[in-house]
Short mmCIF file of C-alpha atoms in Angstrom, two decimals:
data_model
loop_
_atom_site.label_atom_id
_atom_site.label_comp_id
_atom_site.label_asym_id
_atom_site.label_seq_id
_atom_site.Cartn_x
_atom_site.Cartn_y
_atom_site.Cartn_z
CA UNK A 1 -113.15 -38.62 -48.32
CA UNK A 2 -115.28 -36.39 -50.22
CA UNK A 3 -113.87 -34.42 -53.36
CA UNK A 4 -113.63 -30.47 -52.53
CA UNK A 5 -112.24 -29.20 -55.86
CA UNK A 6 -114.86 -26.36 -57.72
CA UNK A 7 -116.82 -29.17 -60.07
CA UNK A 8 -117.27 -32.24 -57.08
CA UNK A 9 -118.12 -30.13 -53.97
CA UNK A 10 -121.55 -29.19 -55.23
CA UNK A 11 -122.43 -32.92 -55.75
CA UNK A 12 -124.65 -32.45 -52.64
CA UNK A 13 -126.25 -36.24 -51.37
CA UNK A 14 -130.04 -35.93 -51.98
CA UNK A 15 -133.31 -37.52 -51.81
CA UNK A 16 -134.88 -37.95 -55.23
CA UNK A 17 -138.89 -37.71 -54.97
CA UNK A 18 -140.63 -40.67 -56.35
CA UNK A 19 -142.47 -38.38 -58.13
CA UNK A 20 -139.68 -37.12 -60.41
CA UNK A 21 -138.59 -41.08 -61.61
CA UNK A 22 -142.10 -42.02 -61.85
CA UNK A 23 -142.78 -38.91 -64.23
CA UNK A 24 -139.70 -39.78 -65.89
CA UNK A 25 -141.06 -43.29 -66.35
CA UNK A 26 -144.28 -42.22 -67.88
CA UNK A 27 -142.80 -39.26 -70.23
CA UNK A 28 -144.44 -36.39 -68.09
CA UNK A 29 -141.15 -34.90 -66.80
CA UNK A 30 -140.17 -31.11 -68.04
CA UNK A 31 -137.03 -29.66 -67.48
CA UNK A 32 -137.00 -25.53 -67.33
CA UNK A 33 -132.87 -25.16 -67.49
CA UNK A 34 -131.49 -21.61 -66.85
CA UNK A 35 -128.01 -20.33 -67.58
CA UNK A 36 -126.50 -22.01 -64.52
CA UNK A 37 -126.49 -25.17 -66.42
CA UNK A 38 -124.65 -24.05 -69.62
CA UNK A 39 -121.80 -21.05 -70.75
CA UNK A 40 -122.99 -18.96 -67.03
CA UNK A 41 -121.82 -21.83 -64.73
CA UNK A 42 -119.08 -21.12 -62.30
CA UNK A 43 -116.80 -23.70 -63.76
CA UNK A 44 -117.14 -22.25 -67.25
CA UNK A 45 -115.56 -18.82 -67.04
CA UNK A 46 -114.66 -16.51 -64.15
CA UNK A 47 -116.54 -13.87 -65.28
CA UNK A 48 -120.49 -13.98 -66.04
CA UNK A 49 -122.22 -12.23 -69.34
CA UNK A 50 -123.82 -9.86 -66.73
CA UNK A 51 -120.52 -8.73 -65.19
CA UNK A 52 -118.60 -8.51 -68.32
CA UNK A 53 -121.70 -5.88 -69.48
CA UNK A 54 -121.96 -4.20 -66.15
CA UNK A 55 -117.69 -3.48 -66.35
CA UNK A 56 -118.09 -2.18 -69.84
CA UNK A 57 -120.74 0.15 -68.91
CA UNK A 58 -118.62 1.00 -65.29
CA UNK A 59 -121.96 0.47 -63.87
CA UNK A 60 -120.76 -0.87 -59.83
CA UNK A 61 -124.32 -1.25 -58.95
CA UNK A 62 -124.75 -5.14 -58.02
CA UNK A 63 -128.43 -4.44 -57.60
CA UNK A 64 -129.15 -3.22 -61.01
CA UNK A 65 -131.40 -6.44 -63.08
CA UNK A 66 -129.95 -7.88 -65.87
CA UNK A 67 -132.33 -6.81 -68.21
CA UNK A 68 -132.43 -2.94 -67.01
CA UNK A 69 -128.24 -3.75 -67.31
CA UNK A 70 -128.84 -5.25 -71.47
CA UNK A 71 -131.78 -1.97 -71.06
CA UNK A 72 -128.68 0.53 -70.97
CA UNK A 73 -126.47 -1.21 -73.30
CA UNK A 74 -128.72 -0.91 -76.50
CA UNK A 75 -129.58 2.91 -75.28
CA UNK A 76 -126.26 3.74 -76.19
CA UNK A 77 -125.67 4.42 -79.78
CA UNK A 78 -125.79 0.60 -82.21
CA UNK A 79 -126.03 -0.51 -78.90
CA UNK A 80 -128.35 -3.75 -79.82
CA UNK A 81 -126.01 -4.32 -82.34
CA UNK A 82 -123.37 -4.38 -80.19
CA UNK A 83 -125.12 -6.46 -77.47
CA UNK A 84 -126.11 -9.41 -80.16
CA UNK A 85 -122.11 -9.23 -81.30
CA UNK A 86 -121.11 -9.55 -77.51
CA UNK A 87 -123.20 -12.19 -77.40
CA UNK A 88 -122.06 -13.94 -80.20
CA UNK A 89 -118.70 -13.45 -79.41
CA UNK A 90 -119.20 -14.99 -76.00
CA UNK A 91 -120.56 -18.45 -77.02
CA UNK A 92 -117.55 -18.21 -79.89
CA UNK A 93 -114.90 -18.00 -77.59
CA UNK A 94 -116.36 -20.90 -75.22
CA UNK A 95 -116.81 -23.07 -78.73
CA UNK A 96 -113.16 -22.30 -79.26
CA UNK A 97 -111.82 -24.14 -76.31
CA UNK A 98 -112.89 -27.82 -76.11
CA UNK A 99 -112.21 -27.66 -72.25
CA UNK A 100 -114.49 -24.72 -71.80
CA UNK A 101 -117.11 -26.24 -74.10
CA UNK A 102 -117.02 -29.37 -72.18
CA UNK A 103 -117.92 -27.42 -68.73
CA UNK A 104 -120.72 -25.74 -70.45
CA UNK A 105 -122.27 -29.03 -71.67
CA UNK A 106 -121.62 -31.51 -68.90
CA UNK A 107 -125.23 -31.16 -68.01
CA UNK A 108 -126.40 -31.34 -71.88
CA UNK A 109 -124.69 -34.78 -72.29
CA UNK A 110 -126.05 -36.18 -68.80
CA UNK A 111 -129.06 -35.42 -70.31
CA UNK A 112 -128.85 -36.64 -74.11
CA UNK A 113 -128.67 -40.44 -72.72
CA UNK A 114 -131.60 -39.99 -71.15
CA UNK A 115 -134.46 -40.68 -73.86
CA UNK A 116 -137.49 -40.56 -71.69
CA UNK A 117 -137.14 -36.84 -71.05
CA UNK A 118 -138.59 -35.30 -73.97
CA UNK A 119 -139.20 -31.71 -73.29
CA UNK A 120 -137.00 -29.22 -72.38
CA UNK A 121 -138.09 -24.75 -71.42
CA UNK A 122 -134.80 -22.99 -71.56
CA UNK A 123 -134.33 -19.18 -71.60
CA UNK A 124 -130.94 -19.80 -72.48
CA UNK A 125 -129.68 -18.74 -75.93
CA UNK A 126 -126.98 -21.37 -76.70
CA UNK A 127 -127.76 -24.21 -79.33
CA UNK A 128 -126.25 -26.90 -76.90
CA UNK A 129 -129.52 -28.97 -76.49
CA UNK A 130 -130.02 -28.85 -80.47
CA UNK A 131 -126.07 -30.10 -80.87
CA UNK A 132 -125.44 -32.19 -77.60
CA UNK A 133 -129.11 -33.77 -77.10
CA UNK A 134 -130.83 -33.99 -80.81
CA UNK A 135 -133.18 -31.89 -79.30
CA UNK A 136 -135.65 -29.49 -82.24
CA UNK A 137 -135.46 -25.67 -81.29
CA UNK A 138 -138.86 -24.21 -81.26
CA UNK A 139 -138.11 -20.71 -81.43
CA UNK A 140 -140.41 -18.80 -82.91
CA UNK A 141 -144.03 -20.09 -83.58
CA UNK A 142 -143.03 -20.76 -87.00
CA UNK A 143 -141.04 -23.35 -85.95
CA UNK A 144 -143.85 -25.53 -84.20
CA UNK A 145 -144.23 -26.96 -87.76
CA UNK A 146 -141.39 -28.97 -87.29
CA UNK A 147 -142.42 -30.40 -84.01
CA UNK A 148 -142.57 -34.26 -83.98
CA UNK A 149 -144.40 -35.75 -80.60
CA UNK A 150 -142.01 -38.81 -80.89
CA UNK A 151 -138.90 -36.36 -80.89
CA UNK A 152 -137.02 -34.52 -78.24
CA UNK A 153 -137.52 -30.58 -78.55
CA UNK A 154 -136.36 -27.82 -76.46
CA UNK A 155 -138.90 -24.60 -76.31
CA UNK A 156 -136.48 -21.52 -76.48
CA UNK A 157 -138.66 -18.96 -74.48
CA UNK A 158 -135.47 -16.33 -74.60
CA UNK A 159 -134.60 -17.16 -78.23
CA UNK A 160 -131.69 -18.45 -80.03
CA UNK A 161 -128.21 -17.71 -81.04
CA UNK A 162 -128.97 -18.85 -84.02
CA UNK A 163 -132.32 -16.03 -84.73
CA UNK A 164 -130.78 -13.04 -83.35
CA UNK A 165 -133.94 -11.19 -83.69
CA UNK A 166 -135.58 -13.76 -81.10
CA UNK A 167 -133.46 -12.48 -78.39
CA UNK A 168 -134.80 -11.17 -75.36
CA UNK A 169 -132.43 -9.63 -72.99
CA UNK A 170 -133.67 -5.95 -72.34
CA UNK A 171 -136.86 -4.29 -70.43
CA UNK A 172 -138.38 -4.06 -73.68
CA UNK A 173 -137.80 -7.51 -74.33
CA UNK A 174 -139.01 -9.20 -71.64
CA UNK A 175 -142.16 -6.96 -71.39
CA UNK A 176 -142.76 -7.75 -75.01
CA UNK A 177 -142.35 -11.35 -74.00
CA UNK A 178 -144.23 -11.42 -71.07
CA UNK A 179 -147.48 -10.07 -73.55
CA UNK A 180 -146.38 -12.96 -76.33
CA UNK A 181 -147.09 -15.62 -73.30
CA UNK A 182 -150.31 -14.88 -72.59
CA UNK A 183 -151.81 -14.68 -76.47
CA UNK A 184 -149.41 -16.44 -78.68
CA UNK A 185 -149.01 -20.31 -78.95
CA UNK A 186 -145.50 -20.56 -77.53
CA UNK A 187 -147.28 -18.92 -73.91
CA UNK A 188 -150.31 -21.65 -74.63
CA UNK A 189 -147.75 -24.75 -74.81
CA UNK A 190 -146.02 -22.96 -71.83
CA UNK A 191 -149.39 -23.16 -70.11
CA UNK A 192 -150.26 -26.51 -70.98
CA UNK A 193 -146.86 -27.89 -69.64
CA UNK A 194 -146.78 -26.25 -66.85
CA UNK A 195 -150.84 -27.67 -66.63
CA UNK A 196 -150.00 -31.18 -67.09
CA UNK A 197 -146.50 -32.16 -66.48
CA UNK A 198 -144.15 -32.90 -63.54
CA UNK A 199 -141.45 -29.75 -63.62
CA UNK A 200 -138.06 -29.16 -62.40
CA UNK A 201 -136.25 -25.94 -62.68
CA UNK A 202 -132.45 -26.37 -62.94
CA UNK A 203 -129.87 -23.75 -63.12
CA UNK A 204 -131.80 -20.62 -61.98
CA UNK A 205 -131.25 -18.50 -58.21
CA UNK A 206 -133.33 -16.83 -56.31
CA UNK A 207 -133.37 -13.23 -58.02
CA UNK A 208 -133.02 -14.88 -61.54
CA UNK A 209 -134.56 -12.47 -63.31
CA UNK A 210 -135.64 -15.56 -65.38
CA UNK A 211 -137.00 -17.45 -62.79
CA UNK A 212 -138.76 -14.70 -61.62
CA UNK A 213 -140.75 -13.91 -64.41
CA UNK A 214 -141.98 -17.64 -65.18
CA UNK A 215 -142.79 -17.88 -61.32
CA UNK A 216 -145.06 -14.49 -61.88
CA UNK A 217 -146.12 -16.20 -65.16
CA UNK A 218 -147.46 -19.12 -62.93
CA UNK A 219 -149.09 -17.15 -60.48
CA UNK A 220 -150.87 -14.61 -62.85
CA UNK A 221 -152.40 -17.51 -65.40
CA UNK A 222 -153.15 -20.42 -62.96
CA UNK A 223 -154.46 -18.81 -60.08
CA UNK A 224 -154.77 -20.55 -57.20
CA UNK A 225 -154.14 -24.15 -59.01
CA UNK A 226 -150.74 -23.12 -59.45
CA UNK A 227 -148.44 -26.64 -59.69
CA UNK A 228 -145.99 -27.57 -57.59
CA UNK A 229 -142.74 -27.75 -59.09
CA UNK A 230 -139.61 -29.07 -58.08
CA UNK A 231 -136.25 -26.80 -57.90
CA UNK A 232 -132.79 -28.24 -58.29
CA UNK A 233 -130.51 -25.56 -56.44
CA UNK A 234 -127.29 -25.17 -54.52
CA UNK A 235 -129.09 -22.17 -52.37
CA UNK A 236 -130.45 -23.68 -49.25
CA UNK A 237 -132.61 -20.83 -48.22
CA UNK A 238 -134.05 -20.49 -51.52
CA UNK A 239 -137.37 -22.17 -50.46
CA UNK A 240 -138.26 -19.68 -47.97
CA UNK A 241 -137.31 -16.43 -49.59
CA UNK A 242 -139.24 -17.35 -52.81
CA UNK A 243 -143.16 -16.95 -51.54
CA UNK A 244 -143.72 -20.51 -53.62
CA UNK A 245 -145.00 -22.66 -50.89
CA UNK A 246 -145.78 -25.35 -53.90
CA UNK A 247 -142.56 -26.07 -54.31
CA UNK A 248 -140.12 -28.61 -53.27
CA UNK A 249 -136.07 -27.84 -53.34
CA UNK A 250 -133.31 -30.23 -53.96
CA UNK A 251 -129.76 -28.95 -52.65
CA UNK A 252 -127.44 -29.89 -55.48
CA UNK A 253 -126.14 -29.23 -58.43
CA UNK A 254 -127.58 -29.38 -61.89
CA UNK A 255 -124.97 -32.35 -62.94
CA UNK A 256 -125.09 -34.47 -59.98
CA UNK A 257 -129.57 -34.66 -59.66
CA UNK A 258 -128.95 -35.56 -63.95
CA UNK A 259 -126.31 -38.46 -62.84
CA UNK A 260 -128.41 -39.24 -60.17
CA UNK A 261 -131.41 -39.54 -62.05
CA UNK A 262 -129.54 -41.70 -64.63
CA UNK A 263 -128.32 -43.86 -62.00
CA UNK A 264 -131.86 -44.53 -60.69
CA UNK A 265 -133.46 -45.59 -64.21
CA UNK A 266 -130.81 -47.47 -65.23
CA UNK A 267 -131.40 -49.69 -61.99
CA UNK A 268 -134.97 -49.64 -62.68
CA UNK A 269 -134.43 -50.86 -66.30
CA UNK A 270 -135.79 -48.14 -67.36
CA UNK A 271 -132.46 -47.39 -69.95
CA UNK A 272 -129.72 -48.86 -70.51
CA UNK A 273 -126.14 -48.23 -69.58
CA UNK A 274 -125.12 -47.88 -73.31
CA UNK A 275 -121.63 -46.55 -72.24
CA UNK A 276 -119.75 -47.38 -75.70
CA UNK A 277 -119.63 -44.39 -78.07
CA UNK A 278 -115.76 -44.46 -77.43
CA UNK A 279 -115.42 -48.09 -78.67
CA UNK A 280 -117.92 -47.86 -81.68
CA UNK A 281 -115.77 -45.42 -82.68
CA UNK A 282 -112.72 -47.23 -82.85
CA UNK A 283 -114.58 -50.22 -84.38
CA UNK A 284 -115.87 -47.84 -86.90
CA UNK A 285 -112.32 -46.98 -87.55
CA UNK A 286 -111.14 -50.68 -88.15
CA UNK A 287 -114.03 -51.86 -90.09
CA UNK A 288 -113.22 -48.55 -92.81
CA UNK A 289 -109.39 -49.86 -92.38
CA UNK A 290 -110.79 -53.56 -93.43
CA UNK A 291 -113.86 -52.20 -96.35
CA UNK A 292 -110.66 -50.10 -98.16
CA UNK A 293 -108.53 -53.11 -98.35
CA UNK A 294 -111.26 -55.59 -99.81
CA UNK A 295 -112.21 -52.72 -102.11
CA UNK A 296 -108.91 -53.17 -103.93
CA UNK A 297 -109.27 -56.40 -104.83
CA UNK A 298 -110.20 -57.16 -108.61
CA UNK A 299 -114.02 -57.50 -108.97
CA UNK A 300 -113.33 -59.30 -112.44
CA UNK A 301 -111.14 -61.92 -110.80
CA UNK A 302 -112.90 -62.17 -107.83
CA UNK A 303 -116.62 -60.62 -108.35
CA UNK A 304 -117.77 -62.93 -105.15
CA UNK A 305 -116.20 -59.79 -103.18
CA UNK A 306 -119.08 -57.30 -103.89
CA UNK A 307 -121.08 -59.20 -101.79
CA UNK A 308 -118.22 -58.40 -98.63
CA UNK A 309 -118.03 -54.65 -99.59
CA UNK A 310 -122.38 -54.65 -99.41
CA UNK A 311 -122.33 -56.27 -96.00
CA UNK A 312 -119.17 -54.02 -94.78
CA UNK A 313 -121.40 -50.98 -96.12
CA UNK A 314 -124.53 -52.36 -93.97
CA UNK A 315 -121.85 -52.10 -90.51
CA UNK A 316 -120.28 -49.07 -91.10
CA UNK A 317 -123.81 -47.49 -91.83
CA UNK A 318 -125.24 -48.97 -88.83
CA UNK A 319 -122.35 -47.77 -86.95
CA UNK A 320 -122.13 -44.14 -88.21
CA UNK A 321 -126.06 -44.23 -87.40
CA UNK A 322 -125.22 -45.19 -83.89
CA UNK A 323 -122.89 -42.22 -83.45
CA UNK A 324 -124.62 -40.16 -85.10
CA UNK A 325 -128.02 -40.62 -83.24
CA UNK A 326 -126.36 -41.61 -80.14
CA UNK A 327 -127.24 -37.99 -78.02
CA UNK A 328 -130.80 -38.73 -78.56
CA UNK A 329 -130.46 -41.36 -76.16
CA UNK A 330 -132.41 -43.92 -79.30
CA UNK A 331 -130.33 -46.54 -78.39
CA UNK A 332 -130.05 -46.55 -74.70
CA UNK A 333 -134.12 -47.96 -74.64
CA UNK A 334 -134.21 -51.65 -73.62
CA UNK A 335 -135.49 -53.46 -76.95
CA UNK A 336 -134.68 -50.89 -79.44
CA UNK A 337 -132.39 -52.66 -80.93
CA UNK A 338 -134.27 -56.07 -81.01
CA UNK A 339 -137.03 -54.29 -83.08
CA UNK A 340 -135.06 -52.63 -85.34
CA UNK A 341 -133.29 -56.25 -86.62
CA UNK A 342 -136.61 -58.30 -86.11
CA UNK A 343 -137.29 -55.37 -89.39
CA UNK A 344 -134.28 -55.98 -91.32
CA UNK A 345 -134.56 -59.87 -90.61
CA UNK A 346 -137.80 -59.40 -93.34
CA UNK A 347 -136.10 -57.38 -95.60
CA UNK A 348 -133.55 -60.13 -95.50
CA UNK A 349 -136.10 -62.93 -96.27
CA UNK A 350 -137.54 -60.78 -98.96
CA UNK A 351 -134.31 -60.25 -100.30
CA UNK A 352 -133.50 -63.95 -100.61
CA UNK A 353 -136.84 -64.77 -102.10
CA UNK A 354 -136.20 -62.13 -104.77
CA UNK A 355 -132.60 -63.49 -105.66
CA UNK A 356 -131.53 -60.42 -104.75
CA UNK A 357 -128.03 -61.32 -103.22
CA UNK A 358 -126.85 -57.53 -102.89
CA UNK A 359 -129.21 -56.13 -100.69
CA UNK A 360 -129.52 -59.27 -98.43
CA UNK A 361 -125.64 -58.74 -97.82
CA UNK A 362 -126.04 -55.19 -96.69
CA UNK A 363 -129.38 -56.24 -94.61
CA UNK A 364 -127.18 -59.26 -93.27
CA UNK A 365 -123.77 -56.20 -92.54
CA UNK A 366 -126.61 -53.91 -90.58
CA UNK A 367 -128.36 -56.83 -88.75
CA UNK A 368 -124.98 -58.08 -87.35
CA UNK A 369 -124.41 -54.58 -86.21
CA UNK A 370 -126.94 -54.50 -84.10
CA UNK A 371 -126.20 -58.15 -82.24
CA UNK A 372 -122.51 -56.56 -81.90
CA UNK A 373 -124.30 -54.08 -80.25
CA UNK A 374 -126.53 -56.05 -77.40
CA UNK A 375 -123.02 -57.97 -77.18
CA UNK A 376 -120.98 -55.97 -76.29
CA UNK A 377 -122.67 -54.08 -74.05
CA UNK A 378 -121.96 -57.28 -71.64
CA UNK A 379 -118.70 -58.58 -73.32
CA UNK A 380 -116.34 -56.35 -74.94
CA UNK A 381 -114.43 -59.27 -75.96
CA UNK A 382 -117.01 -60.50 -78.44
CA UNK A 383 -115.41 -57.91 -81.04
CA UNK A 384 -113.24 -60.49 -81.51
CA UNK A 385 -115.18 -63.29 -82.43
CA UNK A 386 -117.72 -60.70 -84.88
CA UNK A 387 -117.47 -61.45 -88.33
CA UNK A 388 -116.54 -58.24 -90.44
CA UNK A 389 -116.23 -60.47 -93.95
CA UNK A 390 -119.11 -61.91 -95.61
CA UNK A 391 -119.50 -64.52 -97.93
CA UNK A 392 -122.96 -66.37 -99.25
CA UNK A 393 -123.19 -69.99 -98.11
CA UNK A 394 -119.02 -69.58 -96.78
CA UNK A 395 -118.52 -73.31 -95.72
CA UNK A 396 -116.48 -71.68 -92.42
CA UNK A 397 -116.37 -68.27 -90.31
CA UNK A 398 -114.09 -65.60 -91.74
CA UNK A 399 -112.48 -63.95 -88.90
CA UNK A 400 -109.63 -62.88 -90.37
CA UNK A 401 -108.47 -61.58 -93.69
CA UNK A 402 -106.94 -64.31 -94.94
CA UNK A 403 -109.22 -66.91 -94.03
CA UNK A 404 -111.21 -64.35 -96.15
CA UNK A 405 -109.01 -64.33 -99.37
CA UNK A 406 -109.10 -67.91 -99.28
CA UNK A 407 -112.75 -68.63 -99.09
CA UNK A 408 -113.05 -66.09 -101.79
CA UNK A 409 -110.80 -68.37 -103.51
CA UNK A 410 -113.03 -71.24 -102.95
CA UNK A 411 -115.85 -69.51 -103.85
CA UNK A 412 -115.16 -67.83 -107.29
CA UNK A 413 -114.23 -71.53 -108.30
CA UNK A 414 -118.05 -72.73 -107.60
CA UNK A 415 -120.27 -71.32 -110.26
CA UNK A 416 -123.29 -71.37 -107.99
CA UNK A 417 -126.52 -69.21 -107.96
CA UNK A 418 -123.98 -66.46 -105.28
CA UNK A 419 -121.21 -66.17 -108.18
CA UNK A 420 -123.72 -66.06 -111.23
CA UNK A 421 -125.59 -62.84 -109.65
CA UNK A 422 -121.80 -61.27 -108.26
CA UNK A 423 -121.04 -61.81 -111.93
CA UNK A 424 -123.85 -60.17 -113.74
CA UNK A 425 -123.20 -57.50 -111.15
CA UNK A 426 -119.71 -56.61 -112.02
CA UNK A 427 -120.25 -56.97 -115.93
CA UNK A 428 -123.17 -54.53 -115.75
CA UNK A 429 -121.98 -52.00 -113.28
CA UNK A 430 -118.78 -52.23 -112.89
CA UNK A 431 -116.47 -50.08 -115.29
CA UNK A 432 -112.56 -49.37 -115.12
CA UNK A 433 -111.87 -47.09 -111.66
CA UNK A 434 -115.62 -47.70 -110.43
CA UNK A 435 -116.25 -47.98 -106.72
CA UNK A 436 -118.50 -50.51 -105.43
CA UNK A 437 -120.60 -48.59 -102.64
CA UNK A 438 -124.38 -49.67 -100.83
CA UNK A 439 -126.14 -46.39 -99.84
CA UNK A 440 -127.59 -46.05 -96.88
CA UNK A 441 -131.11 -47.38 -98.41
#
């Protein structure tokens, strides 16, 4: 039985062009995401940003644009002011509920996962593809200094929340805009992508005032080479009241083509189903549980322990860096992980060479990190056969504490090359209260 409650019943069953996946594939897919897809969707609040304006102004025209609407707002008197503060206020309140923020960025973490799909065209003004999909805001042209070709980035064609005077909203605004397209360098990348890559609009209607003006963008700078793009909508008749005849629409919504999409280069190998942020976390958590209780043992009775609380530093690092990364989909790419620890397998050999016994621990903490991770992406059970203690040349595994305590027993009673170095270590560096910490470097 299909699910009719307000978020399922627009999961619509579609045919995905080859196109799209093989664009996808190659790095050529743009996404151009309108407000549909974020804090305007139906499931978000009752009430839309254009409504709330047009009952504050007692304007009952349903005609009226929404930039004619914004238009009449700043006419009054501090009404741009006013209008950036409503906006603010808007996004505040959505960021205040956790359940209302999760609506608006359903489609923003389908997305993050998704590491092939580099570029993103919004006109919306929220910062959810900077927070929820690592993505660099190029805003102004300014900001095209920070752009990095290896690096998601989303082009903010409307502006930002975050650069109030970027806004566009009003007549002025967009006609102002519309100019800045076709001499600046944010209209010239807008050209070029719309040139040379596969596009999909999500989250716009027909009458999108939005929509409308890239479509007339299209038209007036490409001619009759204008590309065919591809329209995710819920609007069936969209097609043939839009005078596009390059275009192809998909009946769905926004969420369910992303899913899709997922679902479709996941089975092509294309990513991987890295589906454990939730248990990294709680590893994360037990690993900082374990590091707190080796850290109180005594260094000048046991100094073989620095070499643990280096290797614990190495997981927990690796971990944070997982989590922390994790919404730029780095780590759902098939072999990302095997080329990061073929890296720090040299550093380790280095290390050794060197004698240097504290770095190869933390090398050794972050390798083992990232074999957890390949593991346990097909066994969650391997957790518990992972070593989270370390100990040079330990003559068994250490799995649990106490195993731990009494190979570090065994050890500080062997005077080898291992103890020598942990000793110079903790009668050089470490004084009365000090903390034994690795930085991430």
């Amino acid at each position: 039985m299909n699910c009719e409650c307000a978020i399922c019943k627009n999961n619509k069953p579609f045919e995905l062009p080859e196109e799209i996946i093989e664009a996808v594939i190659e790095g050529n897919l743009v996404l151009f995401c309108g407000a549909g897809i974020s804090t305007e969707g139906k499931t978000v609040l009752p009430y839309s940003f254009y409504e709330s304006v047009k009952n504050d102004l007692k304007i009952e025209d349903d005609t009226i644009s929404f930039s004619c609407l914004m238009q009449k707002y700043c006419d009054r008197p501090n009404g741009r002011k006013k209008l950036l503060r409503k906006i603010r206020d808007r996004f505040q309140y959505i960021h205040s509920f956790p359940e209302l923020e999760r609506q608006a960025t359903v489609f923003h973490r389908e997305l993050a996962t998704i590491y092939p799909i580099q570029t993103i065209v919004t006109t919306n003004w929220d910062t959810f593809f900077e927070e929820y999909c690592g993505a660099i805001p190029i805003t102004i042209p300014e900001d095209f200094a920070f752009l990095d070709e290896n690096s998601r980035y989303v082009l903010k064609i409307h502006g930002s929340i975050q650069n109030l005077s970027s806004i566009i909203a009003t007549e002025s605004d967009y006609q102002k805009c519309f100019k800045e397209f076709q001499s600046g360098i944010i209209g010239a990348t807008l050209k070029t992508i719309l040139a040379t890559k596969t596009v999909v609009f999500i989250g716009y209607s027909f009458g999108d005032e939005d929509f409308t003006q890239i479509i007339n963008y299209l038209r007036s700078e490409m001619g009759e080479i204008y590309p065919h793009i591809y329209i995710v909508t819920l609007d069936e008749e969209l097609k043939e009241r839009l005078n596009y005849e390059n275009s192809t629409s998909i009946v769905t919504s926004g969420n369910f083509f992303l899913h899709q999409l997922k679902l479709k280069l996941i089975d092509k190998k294309i990513i991987k189903n890295n589906d454990i942020y939730w248990l990294i976390g709680t590893i994360l958590d037990e690993v900082e549980k374990l590091h707190k209780k080796v850290s109180d043992i005594d260094l000048n009775k046991f100094p073989g322990a620095i070499y643990t609380l280096s290797y614990q530093d190495g997981i927990i690092h690796a971990l944070e860096r997982f989590l922390q990364n994790y919404k730029t989909g780095e780590y759902n790419q098939p072999g990302r992980m095997g080329k990061i620890a073929q890296k720090y397998e040299e550093w380790i050999k280095t290390a050794h060479m060197e004698g240097d016994f504290w770095n190869e621990a933390y090398y050794e903490g972050y390798v083992n990190r990232l074999v957890l991770l390949e593991a346990i992406e097909d066994d969650n059970n391997i957790i518990n056969e992972f070593p989270f203690l370390y100990l040079p040349n330990a003559k068994t595994v250490l799995k649990t504490y106490a195993v731990f305590i009494d190979e570090l027993t065994w050890v500080s009673k062997r005077n080898d090359k291992f103890l020598k170095y942990a000793k110079r270590i903790v009668e050089k560096n470490i004084g009365e209260g000090m903390v034994v910490h690795h930085p991430p470097f």
